[in-house]
Coordinates of C-alpha atoms in Angstrom, one line a residue:
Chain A
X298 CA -96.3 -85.8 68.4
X299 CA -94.9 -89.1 70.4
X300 CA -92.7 -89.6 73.4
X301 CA -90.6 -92.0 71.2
X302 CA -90.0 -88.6 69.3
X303 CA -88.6 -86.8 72.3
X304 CA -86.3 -89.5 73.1
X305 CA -84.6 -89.8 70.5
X306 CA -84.4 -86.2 70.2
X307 CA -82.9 -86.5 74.0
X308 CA -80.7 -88.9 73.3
X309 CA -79.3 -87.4 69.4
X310 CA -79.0 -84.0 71.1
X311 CA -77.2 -84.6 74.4
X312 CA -74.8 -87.9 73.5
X313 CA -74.8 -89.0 70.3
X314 CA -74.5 -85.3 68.1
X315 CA -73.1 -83.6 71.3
X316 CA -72.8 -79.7 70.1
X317 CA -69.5 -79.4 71.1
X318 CA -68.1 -82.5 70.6
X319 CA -69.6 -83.9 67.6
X320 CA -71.2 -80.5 65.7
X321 CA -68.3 -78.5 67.0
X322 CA -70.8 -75.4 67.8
X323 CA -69.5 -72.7 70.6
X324 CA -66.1 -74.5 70.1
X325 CA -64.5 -71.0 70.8
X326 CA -66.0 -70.4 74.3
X327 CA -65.8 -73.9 75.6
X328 CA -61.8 -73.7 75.1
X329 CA -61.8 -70.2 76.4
X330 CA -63.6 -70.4 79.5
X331 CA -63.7 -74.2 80.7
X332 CA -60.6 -73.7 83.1
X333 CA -62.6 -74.0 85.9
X334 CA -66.0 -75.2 86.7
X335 CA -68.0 -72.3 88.3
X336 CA -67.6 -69.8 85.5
X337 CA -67.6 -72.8 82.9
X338 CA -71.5 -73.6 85.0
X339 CA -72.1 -69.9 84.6
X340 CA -71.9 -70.1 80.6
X341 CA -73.6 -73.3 80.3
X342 CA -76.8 -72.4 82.3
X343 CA -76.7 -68.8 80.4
X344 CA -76.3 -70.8 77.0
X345 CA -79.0 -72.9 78.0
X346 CA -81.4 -70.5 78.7
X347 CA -80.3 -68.7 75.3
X348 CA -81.2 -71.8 72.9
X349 CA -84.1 -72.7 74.9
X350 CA -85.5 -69.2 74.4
X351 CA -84.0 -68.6 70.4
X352 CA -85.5 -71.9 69.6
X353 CA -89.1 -70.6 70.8
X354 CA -88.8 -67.0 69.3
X355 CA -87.1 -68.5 65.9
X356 CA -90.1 -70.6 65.3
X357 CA -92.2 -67.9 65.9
X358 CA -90.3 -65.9 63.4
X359 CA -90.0 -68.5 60.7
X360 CA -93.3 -70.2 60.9
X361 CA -95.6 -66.7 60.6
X362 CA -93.3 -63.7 59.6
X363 CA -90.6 -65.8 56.9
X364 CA -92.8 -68.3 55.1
X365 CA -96.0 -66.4 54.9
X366 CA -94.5 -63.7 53.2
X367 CA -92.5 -66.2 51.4
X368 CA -88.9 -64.4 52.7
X369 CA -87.4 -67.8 54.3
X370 CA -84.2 -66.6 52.5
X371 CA -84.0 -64.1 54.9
X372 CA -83.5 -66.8 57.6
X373 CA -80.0 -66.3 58.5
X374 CA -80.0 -62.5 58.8
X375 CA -83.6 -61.9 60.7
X376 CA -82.3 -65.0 63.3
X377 CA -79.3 -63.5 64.0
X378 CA -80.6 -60.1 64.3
X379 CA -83.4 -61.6 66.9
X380 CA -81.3 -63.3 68.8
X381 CA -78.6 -60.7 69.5
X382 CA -81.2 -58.3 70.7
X383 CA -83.0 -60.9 72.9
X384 CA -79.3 -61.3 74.7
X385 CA -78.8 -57.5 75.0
X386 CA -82.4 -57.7 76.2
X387 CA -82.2 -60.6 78.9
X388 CA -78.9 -59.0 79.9
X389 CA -80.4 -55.7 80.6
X390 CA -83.6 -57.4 82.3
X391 CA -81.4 -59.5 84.6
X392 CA -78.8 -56.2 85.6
X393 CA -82.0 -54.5 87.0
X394 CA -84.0 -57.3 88.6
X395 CA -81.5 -59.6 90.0
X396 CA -77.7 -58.3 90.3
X397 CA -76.1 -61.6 92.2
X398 CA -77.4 -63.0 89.4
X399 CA -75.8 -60.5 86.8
X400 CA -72.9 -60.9 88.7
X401 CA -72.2 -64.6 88.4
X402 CA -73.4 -64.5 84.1
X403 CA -70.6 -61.7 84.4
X404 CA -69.2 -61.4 80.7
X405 CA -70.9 -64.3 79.4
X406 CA -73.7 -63.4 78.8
X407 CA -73.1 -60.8 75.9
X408 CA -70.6 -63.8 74.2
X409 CA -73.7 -65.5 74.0
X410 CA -74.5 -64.0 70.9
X411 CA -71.4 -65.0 69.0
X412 CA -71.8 -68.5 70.3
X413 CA -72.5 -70.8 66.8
X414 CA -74.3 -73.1 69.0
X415 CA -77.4 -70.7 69.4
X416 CA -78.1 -69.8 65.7
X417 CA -76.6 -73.1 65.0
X418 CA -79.8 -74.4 67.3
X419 CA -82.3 -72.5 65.2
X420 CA -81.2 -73.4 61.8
X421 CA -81.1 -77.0 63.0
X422 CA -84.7 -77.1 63.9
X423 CA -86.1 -75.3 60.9
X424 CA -83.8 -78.2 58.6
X425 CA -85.4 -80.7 60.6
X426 CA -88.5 -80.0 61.3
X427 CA -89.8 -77.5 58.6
X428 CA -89.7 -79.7 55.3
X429 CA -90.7 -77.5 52.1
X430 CA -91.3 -74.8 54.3
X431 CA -94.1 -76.2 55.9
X432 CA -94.1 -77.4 59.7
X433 CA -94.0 -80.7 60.7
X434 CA -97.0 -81.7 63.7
X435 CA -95.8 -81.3 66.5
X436 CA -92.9 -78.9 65.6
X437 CA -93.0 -76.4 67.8
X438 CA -92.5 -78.6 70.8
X439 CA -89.5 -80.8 69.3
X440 CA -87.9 -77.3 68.4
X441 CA -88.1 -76.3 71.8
X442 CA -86.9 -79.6 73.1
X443 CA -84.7 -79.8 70.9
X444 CA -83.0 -76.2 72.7
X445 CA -83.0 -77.7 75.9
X446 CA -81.5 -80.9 75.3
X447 CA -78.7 -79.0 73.3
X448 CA -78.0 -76.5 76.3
X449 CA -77.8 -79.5 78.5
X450 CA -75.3 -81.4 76.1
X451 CA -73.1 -78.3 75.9
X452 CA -73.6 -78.1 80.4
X453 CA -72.2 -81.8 80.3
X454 CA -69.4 -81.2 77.6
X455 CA -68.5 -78.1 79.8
X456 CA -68.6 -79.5 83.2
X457 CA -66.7 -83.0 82.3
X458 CA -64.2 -80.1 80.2
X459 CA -63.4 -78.0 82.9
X460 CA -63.2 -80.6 86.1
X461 CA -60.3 -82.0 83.9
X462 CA -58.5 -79.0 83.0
X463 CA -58.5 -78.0 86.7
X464 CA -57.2 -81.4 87.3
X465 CA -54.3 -80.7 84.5
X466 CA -53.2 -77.5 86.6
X467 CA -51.3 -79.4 88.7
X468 CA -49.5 -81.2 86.2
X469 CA -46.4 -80.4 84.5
X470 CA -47.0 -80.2 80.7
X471 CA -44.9 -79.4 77.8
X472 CA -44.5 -75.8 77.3
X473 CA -45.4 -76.1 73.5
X474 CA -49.0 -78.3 74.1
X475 CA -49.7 -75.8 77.0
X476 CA -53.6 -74.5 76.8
X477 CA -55.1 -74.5 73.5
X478 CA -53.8 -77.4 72.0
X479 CA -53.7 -79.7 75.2
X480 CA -57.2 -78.6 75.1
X481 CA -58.0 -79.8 72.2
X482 CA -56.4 -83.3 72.7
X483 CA -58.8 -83.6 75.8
X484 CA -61.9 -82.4 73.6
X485 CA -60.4 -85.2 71.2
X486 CA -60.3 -88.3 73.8
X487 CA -63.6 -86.7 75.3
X488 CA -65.3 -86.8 71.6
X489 CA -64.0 -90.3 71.2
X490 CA -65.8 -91.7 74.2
X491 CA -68.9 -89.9 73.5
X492 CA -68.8 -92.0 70.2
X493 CA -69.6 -95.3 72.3
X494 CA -73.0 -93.9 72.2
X495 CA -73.4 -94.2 68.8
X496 CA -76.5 -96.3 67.6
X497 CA -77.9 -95.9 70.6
X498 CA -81.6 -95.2 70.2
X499 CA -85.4 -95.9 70.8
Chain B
X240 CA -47.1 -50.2 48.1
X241 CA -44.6 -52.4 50.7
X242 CA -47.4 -51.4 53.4
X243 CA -50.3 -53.1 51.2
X244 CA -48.1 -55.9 50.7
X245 CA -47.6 -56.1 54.7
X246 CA -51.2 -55.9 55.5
X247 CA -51.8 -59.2 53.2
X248 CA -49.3 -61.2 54.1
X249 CA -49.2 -60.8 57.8
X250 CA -53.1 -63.1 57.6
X251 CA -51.2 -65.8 56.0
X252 CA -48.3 -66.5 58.5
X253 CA -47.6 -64.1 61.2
X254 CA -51.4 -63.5 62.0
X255 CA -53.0 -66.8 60.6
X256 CA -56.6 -67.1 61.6
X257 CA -56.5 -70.7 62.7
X258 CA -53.5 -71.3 63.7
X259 CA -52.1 -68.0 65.5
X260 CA -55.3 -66.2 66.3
X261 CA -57.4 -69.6 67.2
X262 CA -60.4 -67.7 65.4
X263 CA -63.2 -69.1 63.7
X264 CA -62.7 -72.8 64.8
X265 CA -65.9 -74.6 64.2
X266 CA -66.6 -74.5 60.8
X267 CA -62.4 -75.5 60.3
X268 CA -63.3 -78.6 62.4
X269 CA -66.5 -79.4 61.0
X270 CA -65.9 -79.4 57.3
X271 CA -62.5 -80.6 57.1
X272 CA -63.3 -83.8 56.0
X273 CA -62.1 -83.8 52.8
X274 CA -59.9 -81.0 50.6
X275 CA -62.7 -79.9 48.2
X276 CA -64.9 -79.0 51.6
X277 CA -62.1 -77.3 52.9
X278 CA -61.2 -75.3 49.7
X279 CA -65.1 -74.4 49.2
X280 CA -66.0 -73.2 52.8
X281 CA -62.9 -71.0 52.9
X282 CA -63.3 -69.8 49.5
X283 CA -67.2 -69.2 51.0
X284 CA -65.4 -67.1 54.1
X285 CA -62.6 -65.5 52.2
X286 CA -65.6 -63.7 50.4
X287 CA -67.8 -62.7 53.4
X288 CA -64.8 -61.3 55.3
X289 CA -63.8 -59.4 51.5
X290 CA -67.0 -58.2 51.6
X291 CA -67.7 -57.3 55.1
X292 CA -64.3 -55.7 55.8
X293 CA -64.9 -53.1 52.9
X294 CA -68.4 -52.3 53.9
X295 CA -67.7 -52.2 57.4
X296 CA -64.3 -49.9 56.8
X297 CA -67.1 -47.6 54.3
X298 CA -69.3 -47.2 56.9
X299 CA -67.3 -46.7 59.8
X300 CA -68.1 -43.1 60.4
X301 CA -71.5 -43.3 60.4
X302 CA -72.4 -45.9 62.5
X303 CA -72.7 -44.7 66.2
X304 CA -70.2 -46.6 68.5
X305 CA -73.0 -48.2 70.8
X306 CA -74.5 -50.0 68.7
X307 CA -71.9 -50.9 65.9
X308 CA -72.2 -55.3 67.1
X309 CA -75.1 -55.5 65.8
X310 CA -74.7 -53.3 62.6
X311 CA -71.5 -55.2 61.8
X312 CA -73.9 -58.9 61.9
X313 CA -76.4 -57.5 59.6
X314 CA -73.2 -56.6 57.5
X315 CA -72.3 -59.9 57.7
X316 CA -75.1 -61.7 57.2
X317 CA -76.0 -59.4 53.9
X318 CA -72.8 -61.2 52.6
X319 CA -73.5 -64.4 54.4
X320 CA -77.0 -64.9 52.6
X321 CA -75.3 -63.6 49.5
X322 CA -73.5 -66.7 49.7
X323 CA -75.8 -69.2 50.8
X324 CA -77.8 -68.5 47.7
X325 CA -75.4 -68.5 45.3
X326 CA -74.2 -72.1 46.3
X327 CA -77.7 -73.4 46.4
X328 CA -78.1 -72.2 42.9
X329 CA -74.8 -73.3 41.7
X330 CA -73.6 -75.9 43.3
X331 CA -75.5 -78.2 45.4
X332 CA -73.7 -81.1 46.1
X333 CA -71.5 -78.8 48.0
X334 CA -74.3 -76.9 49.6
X335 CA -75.5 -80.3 51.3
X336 CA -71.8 -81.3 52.6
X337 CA -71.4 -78.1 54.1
X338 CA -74.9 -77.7 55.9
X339 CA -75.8 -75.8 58.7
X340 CA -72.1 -74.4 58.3
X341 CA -72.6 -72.2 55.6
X342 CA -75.4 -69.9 58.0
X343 CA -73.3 -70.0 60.8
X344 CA -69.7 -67.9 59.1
X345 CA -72.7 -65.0 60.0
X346 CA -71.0 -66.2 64.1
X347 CA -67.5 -67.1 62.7
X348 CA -65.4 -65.4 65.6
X349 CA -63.4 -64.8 63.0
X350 CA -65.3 -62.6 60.3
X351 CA -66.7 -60.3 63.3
X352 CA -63.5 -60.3 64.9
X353 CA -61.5 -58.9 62.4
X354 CA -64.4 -55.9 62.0
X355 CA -63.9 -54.7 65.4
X356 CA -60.5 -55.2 65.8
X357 CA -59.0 -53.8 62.2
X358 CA -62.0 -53.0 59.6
X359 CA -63.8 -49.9 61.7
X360 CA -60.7 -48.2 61.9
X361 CA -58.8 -48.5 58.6
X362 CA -58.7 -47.4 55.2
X363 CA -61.1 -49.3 52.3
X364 CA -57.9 -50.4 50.7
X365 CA -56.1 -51.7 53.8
X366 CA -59.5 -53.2 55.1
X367 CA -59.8 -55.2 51.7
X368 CA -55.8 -56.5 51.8
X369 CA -56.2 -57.6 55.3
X370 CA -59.8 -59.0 54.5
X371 CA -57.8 -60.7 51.4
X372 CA -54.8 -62.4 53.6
X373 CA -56.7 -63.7 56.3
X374 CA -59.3 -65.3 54.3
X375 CA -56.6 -66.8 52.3
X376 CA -54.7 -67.9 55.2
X377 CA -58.1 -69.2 56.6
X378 CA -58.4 -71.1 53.1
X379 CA -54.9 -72.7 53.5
X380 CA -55.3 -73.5 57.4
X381 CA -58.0 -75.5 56.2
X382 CA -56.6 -77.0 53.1
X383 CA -53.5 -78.4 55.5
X384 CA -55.9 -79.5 58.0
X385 CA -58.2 -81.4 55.4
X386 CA -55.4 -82.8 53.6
X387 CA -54.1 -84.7 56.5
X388 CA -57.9 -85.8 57.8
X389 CA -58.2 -87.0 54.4
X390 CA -55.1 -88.9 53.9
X391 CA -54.9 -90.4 57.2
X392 CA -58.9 -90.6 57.3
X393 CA -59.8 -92.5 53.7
X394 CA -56.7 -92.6 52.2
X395 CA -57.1 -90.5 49.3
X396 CA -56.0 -87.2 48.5
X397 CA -58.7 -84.9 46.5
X398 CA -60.4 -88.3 45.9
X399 CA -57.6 -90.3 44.2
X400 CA -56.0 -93.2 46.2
X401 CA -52.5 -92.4 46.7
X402 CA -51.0 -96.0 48.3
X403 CA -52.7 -99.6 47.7
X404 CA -51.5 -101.2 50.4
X405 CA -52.7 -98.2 52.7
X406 CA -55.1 -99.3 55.4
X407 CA -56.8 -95.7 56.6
X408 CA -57.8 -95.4 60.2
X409 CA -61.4 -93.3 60.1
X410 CA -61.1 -91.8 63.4
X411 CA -59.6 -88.9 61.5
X412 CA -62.5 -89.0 59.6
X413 CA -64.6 -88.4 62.8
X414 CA -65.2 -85.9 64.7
X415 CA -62.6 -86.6 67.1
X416 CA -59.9 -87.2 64.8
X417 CA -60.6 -83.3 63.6
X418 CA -60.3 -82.2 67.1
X419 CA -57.2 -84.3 67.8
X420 CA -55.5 -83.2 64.6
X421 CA -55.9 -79.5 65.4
X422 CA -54.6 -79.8 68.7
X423 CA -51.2 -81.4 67.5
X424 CA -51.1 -78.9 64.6
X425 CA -51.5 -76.0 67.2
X426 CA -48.8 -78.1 69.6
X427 CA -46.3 -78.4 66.5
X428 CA -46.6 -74.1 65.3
X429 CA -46.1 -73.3 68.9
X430 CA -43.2 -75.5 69.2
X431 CA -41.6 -73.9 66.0
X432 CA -42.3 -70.7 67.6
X433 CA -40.2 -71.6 70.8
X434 CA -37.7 -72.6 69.0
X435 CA -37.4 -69.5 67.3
X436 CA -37.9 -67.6 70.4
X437 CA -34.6 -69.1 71.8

């Protein structure tokens, strides 16, 4: 385990291989909900919270239930089975302790478990940091990481998203490109800036 | 027989995953790099949403309403895995250019959307006709959006160079190209469907 380690996994994760921008994971909710920042805040710090947490509870899984028993071809099924009760969970948990907070996660937080960028986290780390189905030093901590730094790449991609498209309400806009596909344009001109980071590394 | 006919063709045009729905986006965007991606992943997702929409329509009674998400993901990810092995066995090459996209049609908007909102409450046979035209209109969304990415993106068109003098431009070879291609693709079907609306 090194620090140069963590920076570059920083750096990959948040800029260079943005989820949204780059790995187009979660593409669905970040056109759906980034019209305005406070519920597009809302789903970034619930998706955060969700990869950070799947990316501890998937290495768990994979590292002494899958390859032990030699059933890593099970991956896909037992991750997304995991995760989507860990959301129902976290939703019920947060409902009885802490309604304001249930309040402002609203709807979001059962989307979460559609949302390609949370398995798409936890298959990510097992390809890159499991090799032959053995764990990498230091794993554990780059998967987690690794779950933070993409919840905070998808938080900038959704704030920078939805401060422009609140922006774009005022203007007038060609019925046809109105929405979805303006959206996408945006995402496109976003994407290509994001590509100046490129190279960029420790 | 008219009906059957309806229920497949309506995926294809009227209902079109990608283009009408805006379903199922990511892996569209991420493997449209070139036509033989585009033909495998959809040919990959045609056959999960085949095989999920049958199960699901099968076991539609017995599955209690409360808890029928996450019985429709193991559903899917049965077919999902199905799939993931079979291309590792048999080919590959395409495997490796698909990636992580192959495990994640298991949270294709798409697949999971068409089980709640058609497969738990129709017929096996209409469930497998609809499951048939929206994969294949998923498959030829992402033929037409590969096609151009690869054209404008390398110049070639299933790998043979079409024009000598042609000097390609690989942003539509990135990432941003994809995302810029879609949204002009969306901009142009809306247009036509103004125009028809007037």
């Amino acid at each position: 385990m090194n620090p140069a380690q963590f920076m570059t996994i920083f750096i990959s994760a948040v800029f260079i291989n943005n989820v949204i921008l780059s790995r187009f994971l979660g593409l669905c909710s970040f056109v759906a909900i980034s019209k305005e920042t406070k519920p597009a805040l809302a789903m970034s710090l619930a998706v955060m919270f969700v990869t950070t947490m799947s990316s501890i509870i998937t290495w768990f899984i994979y590292r002494f239930l899958l390859i032990p028993f030699n059933l890593t071809y099970l991956r896909t099924i037992s991750f997304i089975l995991v995760i989507a009760t860990f959301v129902q969970f976290v939703e019920m948990v947060i409902k009885k302790t802490s309604p304001p907070l249930y309040r402002f996660f609203g709807i979001y937080l059962p989307l979460i478990t559609v949302n390609c960028a949370v398995l798409g986290v936890a298959v990510l780390n097992i390809d890159m940091f499991f090799v032959n189905a053995k764990a990498l030093p230091g794993s554990f901590y780059y998967s987690v990481f690794q779950g933070i730094c993409v919840g905070l790449g998808y938080t900038i991609a959704m704030l920078l998203m939805s401060g422009i498209r609140e922006r774009l309400d005022l203007c007038n806009v060609p019925k046809s490109v109105k929405d979805f596909p303006l959206a996408f344009i945006i995402a496109s001109i976003m994407s290509l800036s994001f590509l100046g980071f490129n190279g960029f590394k420790f | 027989m008219k009906k059957l006919l309806n229920e497949f063709l309506k995926g294809i045009i009227r209902e079109n995953p990608t283009f009408v729905l805006v379903l199922g986006l990511c892996p569209t965007l991420a493997v449209s790099v070139s036509i033989i991606n585009g033909i495998g992943m959809g040919i990959a997702a045609t056959f999960v949403l085949l095989g999920s929409n049958i199960i699901i329509s099968l076991i539609k009674r017995i599955v209690p309403d409360r808890i029928r998400i996450p019985c429709f993901i193991v559903v899917i990810a049965t077919f999902v895995t199905i799939v993931e092995m079979t291309m590792k066995a048999y080919s590959p090459a395409l495997n490796r250019a698909l990636g992580i996209y192959v495990p994640l049609i298991v949270v294709n908007c798409m697949v999971l959307g068409r089980a709640e909102a058609y497969a738990q409450r129709a017929t096996v046979v209409n469930a497998l006709f609809d499951g048939l035209g929206m994969g294949i209109g998923f498959t030829l969304a992402l033929i037409l959006i590969s096609a151009i990415r690869e054209f404008f993106g390398s110049g070639q068109i299933l790998g043979q160079t079409l024009f000598k003098g042609f000097e390609p431009a690989s942003i539509f070879a990135m990432p941003s190209g994809a995302l810029l291609v879609i949204g002009l693709l969306l901009g142009f079907f809306n247009l036509l469907k103004n125009r028809k609306a007037q």
